[in-house]
């Protein structure tokens, strides 16, 4: 049986519920001690009012199911979100989404990642990002790194 790679496509308004559900599943798996269900209303509002109007959003789809997405604000070079379904971790889906983000923003990309999320830090480093400095999440106060990629 052959491996089927995800296909990439632009976000459509009809994708909202699936994207928010995927965000919830992914973050809940990453940080099970945090109640992300309680944050869904906040996240939906941020998705609708901040990300969708300003970012290019690309969906990775496999077997007609959302396997991941990436949001890139090309004007500011900011990669705000990359989310991959937990069952697709390690499958190459994240790398495909980063490659697409680099294509959309060829001058470079910046992102923030939680310092304690070492799997993600290693992933970004493998994709050519470097730690540009320490920061803190403005909402949670968690320590983050600013990571940057420049061609």
PDB file of C-alpha atoms in Angstrom:
ATOM      1  CA  UNK A   1       0.000   0.000   0.000  1.00  0.00           C
ATOM      2  CA  UNK A   2       1.439   3.391  -0.973  1.00  0.00           C
ATOM      3  CA  UNK A   3       1.691   6.353   1.363  1.00  0.00           C
ATOM      4  CA  UNK A   4      -0.587   9.188   0.372  1.00  0.00           C
ATOM      5  CA  UNK A   5       0.878  12.635   0.954  1.00  0.00           C
ATOM      6  CA  UNK A   6      -1.393  15.448   2.043  1.00  0.00           C
ATOM      7  CA  UNK A   7      -2.457  17.996  -0.519  1.00  0.00           C
ATOM      8  CA  UNK A   8      -2.290  21.713   0.166  1.00  0.00           C
ATOM      9  CA  UNK A   9      -5.045  24.203  -0.541  1.00  0.00           C
ATOM     10  CA  UNK A  10      -6.151  27.653   0.506  1.00  0.00           C
ATOM     11  CA  UNK A  11      -8.397  28.088   3.516  1.00  0.00           C
ATOM     12  CA  UNK A  12     -12.133  28.544   2.940  1.00  0.00           C
ATOM     13  CA  UNK A  13     -14.666  29.903   5.444  1.00  0.00           C
ATOM     14  CA  UNK A  14     -16.271  26.447   5.594  1.00  0.00           C
ATOM     15  CA  UNK A  15     -13.005  25.162   7.147  1.00  0.00           C
ATOM     16  CA  UNK A  16     -13.419  27.166  10.357  1.00  0.00           C
ATOM     17  CA  UNK A  17     -14.904  24.454  12.580  1.00  0.00           C
ATOM     18  CA  UNK A  18     -12.430  21.808  11.421  1.00  0.00           C
ATOM     19  CA  UNK A  19      -9.497  24.204  11.948  1.00  0.00           C
ATOM     20  CA  UNK A  20     -10.633  25.116  15.451  1.00  0.00           C
ATOM     21  CA  UNK A  21     -11.250  21.461  16.333  1.00  0.00           C
ATOM     22  CA  UNK A  22      -7.778  20.582  15.057  1.00  0.00           C
ATOM     23  CA  UNK A  23      -6.213  23.440  17.047  1.00  0.00           C
ATOM     24  CA  UNK A  24      -7.955  22.144  20.183  1.00  0.00           C
ATOM     25  CA  UNK A  25      -6.897  18.504  19.666  1.00  0.00           C
ATOM     26  CA  UNK A  26      -3.306  19.410  18.897  1.00  0.00           C
ATOM     27  CA  UNK A  27      -2.790  21.770  21.818  1.00  0.00           C
ATOM     28  CA  UNK A  28      -4.631  19.497  24.253  1.00  0.00           C
ATOM     29  CA  UNK A  29      -2.302  16.660  23.240  1.00  0.00           C
ATOM     30  CA  UNK A  30       0.760  18.904  23.626  1.00  0.00           C
ATOM     31  CA  UNK A  31      -0.217  20.394  26.994  1.00  0.00           C
ATOM     32  CA  UNK A  32      -2.731  18.038  28.665  1.00  0.00           C
ATOM     33  CA  UNK A  33      -2.500  19.991  31.943  1.00  0.00           C
ATOM     34  CA  UNK A  34      -4.088  23.077  30.320  1.00  0.00           C
ATOM     35  CA  UNK A  35      -7.866  23.263  29.766  1.00  0.00           C
ATOM     36  CA  UNK A  36      -7.975  24.313  26.123  1.00  0.00           C
ATOM     37  CA  UNK A  37     -11.716  23.554  25.924  1.00  0.00           C
ATOM     38  CA  UNK A  38     -12.220  26.611  28.140  1.00  0.00           C
ATOM     39  CA  UNK A  39     -10.248  28.684  25.578  1.00  0.00           C
ATOM     40  CA  UNK A  40     -12.193  27.714  22.440  1.00  0.00           C
ATOM     41  CA  UNK A  41     -14.486  30.783  22.437  1.00  0.00           C
ATOM     42  CA  UNK A  42     -11.454  33.074  22.794  1.00  0.00           C
ATOM     43  CA  UNK A  43      -9.617  31.157  20.070  1.00  0.00           C
ATOM     44  CA  UNK A  44     -12.614  31.279  17.682  1.00  0.00           C
ATOM     45  CA  UNK A  45     -12.832  35.053  18.125  1.00  0.00           C
ATOM     46  CA  UNK A  46      -9.085  35.450  17.537  1.00  0.00           C
ATOM     47  CA  UNK A  47      -9.283  33.172  14.494  1.00  0.00           C
ATOM     48  CA  UNK A  48     -12.126  35.157  12.944  1.00  0.00           C
ATOM     49  CA  UNK A  49     -11.018  38.666  13.859  1.00  0.00           C
ATOM     50  CA  UNK A  50      -7.225  38.492  13.744  1.00  0.00           C
ATOM     51  CA  UNK A  51      -5.960  35.582  11.677  1.00  0.00           C
ATOM     52  CA  UNK A  52      -8.475  35.131   8.872  1.00  0.00           C
ATOM     53  CA  UNK A  53      -8.508  38.822   7.847  1.00  0.00           C
ATOM     54  CA  UNK A  54      -4.708  39.258   7.903  1.00  0.00           C
ATOM     55  CA  UNK A  55      -3.058  35.920   7.211  1.00  0.00           C
ATOM     56  CA  UNK A  56      -2.627  33.604   4.294  1.00  0.00           C
ATOM     57  CA  UNK A  57      -3.964  30.287   5.571  1.00  0.00           C
ATOM     58  CA  UNK A  58      -3.084  27.005   3.915  1.00  0.00           C
ATOM     59  CA  UNK A  59      -4.741  23.695   4.754  1.00  0.00           C
ATOM     60  CA  UNK A  60      -3.050  20.298   4.507  1.00  0.00           C
ATOM     61  CA  UNK A  61      -5.648  17.685   3.662  1.00  0.00           C
ATOM     62  CA  UNK A  62      -5.377  13.912   3.543  1.00  0.00           C
ATOM     63  CA  UNK A  63      -8.264  11.648   2.546  1.00  0.00           C
ATOM     64  CA  UNK A  64     -10.600  14.698   2.629  1.00  0.00           C
ATOM     65  CA  UNK A  65      -9.687  15.350   6.285  1.00  0.00           C
ATOM     66  CA  UNK A  66      -7.752  18.331   7.597  1.00  0.00           C
ATOM     67  CA  UNK A  67      -4.300  17.111   8.640  1.00  0.00           C
ATOM     68  CA  UNK A  68      -2.906  20.544   9.453  1.00  0.00           C
ATOM     69  CA  UNK A  69      -2.768  24.227   8.642  1.00  0.00           C
ATOM     70  CA  UNK A  70      -0.394  27.160   8.684  1.00  0.00           C
ATOM     71  CA  UNK A  71      -1.126  30.883   8.976  1.00  0.00           C
ATOM     72  CA  UNK A  72       1.369  33.408   7.607  1.00  0.00           C
ATOM     73  CA  UNK A  73       1.153  37.187   7.776  1.00  0.00           C
ATOM     74  CA  UNK A  74       3.346  37.916   4.750  1.00  0.00           C
ATOM     75  CA  UNK A  75       3.459  41.667   5.372  1.00  0.00           C
ATOM     76  CA  UNK A  76       5.084  41.174   8.800  1.00  0.00           C
ATOM     77  CA  UNK A  77       6.787  37.821   7.986  1.00  0.00           C
ATOM     78  CA  UNK A  78       4.989  36.315  11.000  1.00  0.00           C
ATOM     79  CA  UNK A  79       4.065  32.653  11.075  1.00  0.00           C
ATOM     80  CA  UNK A  80       1.389  32.791  13.758  1.00  0.00           C
ATOM     81  CA  UNK A  81       0.179  29.194  13.693  1.00  0.00           C
ATOM     82  CA  UNK A  82       1.263  25.825  12.411  1.00  0.00           C
ATOM     83  CA  UNK A  83      -0.959  23.028  13.624  1.00  0.00           C
ATOM     84  CA  UNK A  84      -0.649  19.378  12.647  1.00  0.00           C
ATOM     85  CA  UNK A  85      -3.053  16.631  13.691  1.00  0.00           C
ATOM     86  CA  UNK A  86      -1.456  14.505  16.421  1.00  0.00           C
ATOM     87  CA  UNK A  87      -1.894  11.380  14.300  1.00  0.00           C
ATOM     88  CA  UNK A  88       0.140  13.087  11.541  1.00  0.00           C
ATOM     89  CA  UNK A  89       3.067  14.146  13.763  1.00  0.00           C
ATOM     90  CA  UNK A  90       6.287  12.907  12.214  1.00  0.00           C
ATOM     91  CA  UNK A  91       4.635  12.268   8.827  1.00  0.00           C
ATOM     92  CA  UNK A  92       6.187  15.188   6.937  1.00  0.00           C
ATOM     93  CA  UNK A  93       2.989  17.254   7.025  1.00  0.00           C
ATOM     94  CA  UNK A  94       4.612  19.931   9.191  1.00  0.00           C
ATOM     95  CA  UNK A  95       7.567  20.161   6.805  1.00  0.00           C
ATOM     96  CA  UNK A  96       5.193  20.574   3.860  1.00  0.00           C
ATOM     97  CA  UNK A  97       3.407  23.399   5.663  1.00  0.00           C
ATOM     98  CA  UNK A  98       6.680  25.145   6.538  1.00  0.00           C
ATOM     99  CA  UNK A  99       7.837  24.842   2.913  1.00  0.00           C
ATOM    100  CA  UNK A 100       4.578  26.450   1.804  1.00  0.00           C
ATOM    101  CA  UNK A 101       4.975  29.218   4.402  1.00  0.00           C
ATOM    102  CA  UNK A 102       8.476  29.906   3.038  1.00  0.00           C
ATOM    103  CA  UNK A 103       7.062  30.035  -0.493  1.00  0.00           C
ATOM    104  CA  UNK A 104       4.389  32.532   0.619  1.00  0.00           C
ATOM    105  CA  UNK A 105       6.902  34.658   2.538  1.00  0.00           C
ATOM    106  CA  UNK A 106      10.188  34.316   0.639  1.00  0.00           C
ATOM    107  CA  UNK A 107      11.877  37.204   2.505  1.00  0.00           C
ATOM    108  CA  UNK A 108      11.711  35.256   5.770  1.00  0.00           C
ATOM    109  CA  UNK A 109       9.573  34.090   8.650  1.00  0.00           C
ATOM    110  CA  UNK A 110       9.427  34.746  12.386  1.00  0.00           C
ATOM    111  CA  UNK A 111       7.514  32.801  15.002  1.00  0.00           C
ATOM    112  CA  UNK A 112       7.260  32.299  18.733  1.00  0.00           C
ATOM    113  CA  UNK A 113       7.483  28.873  20.334  1.00  0.00           C
ATOM    114  CA  UNK A 114       7.176  27.864  23.975  1.00  0.00           C
ATOM    115  CA  UNK A 115      10.628  27.193  25.389  1.00  0.00           C
ATOM    116  CA  UNK A 116       9.428  24.011  27.102  1.00  0.00           C
ATOM    117  CA  UNK A 117       8.099  22.615  23.790  1.00  0.00           C
ATOM    118  CA  UNK A 118      11.435  21.127  22.799  1.00  0.00           C
ATOM    119  CA  UNK A 119       9.950  18.868  20.102  1.00  0.00           C
ATOM    120  CA  UNK A 120       8.720  21.994  18.304  1.00  0.00           C
ATOM    121  CA  UNK A 121      12.004  23.862  18.831  1.00  0.00           C
ATOM    122  CA  UNK A 122      13.923  20.943  17.253  1.00  0.00           C
ATOM    123  CA  UNK A 123      11.409  20.780  14.387  1.00  0.00           C
ATOM    124  CA  UNK A 124      11.853  24.471  13.579  1.00  0.00           C
ATOM    125  CA  UNK A 125      15.629  24.188  13.778  1.00  0.00           C
ATOM    126  CA  UNK A 126      15.477  21.266  11.339  1.00  0.00           C
ATOM    127  CA  UNK A 127      13.462  23.550   9.024  1.00  0.00           C
ATOM    128  CA  UNK A 128      16.214  26.198   9.077  1.00  0.00           C
ATOM    129  CA  UNK A 129      14.958  28.478  11.879  1.00  0.00           C
ATOM    130  CA  UNK A 130      17.344  29.845  14.502  1.00  0.00           C
ATOM    131  CA  UNK A 131      16.606  31.114  17.991  1.00  0.00           C
ATOM    132  CA  UNK A 132      16.717  34.898  17.744  1.00  0.00           C
ATOM    133  CA  UNK A 133      16.056  35.569  21.410  1.00  0.00           C
ATOM    134  CA  UNK A 134      13.990  34.847  24.506  1.00  0.00           C
ATOM    135  CA  UNK A 135      10.518  36.293  24.942  1.00  0.00           C
ATOM    136  CA  UNK A 136       7.377  35.630  26.957  1.00  0.00           C
ATOM    137  CA  UNK A 137       3.823  34.962  25.831  1.00  0.00           C
ATOM    138  CA  UNK A 138       1.861  38.179  26.417  1.00  0.00           C
ATOM    139  CA  UNK A 139      -1.230  36.283  27.619  1.00  0.00           C
ATOM    140  CA  UNK A 140       0.098  33.309  29.598  1.00  0.00           C
ATOM    141  CA  UNK A 141       3.491  34.662  30.600  1.00  0.00           C
ATOM    142  CA  UNK A 142       5.107  31.375  29.501  1.00  0.00           C
ATOM    143  CA  UNK A 143       8.704  31.767  28.319  1.00  0.00           C
ATOM    144  CA  UNK A 144       9.013  31.596  24.537  1.00  0.00           C
ATOM    145  CA  UNK A 145      11.709  31.890  21.926  1.00  0.00           C
ATOM    146  CA  UNK A 146      11.512  34.143  18.927  1.00  0.00           C
ATOM    147  CA  UNK A 147      12.712  31.958  16.058  1.00  0.00           C
ATOM    148  CA  UNK A 148      13.564  33.285  12.606  1.00  0.00           C
ATOM    149  CA  UNK A 149      14.220  31.919   9.146  1.00  0.00           C
ATOM    150  CA  UNK A 150      15.850  34.010   6.463  1.00  0.00           C
ATOM    151  CA  UNK A 151      16.786  32.725   3.002  1.00  0.00           C
TER     152      UNK A 151
END
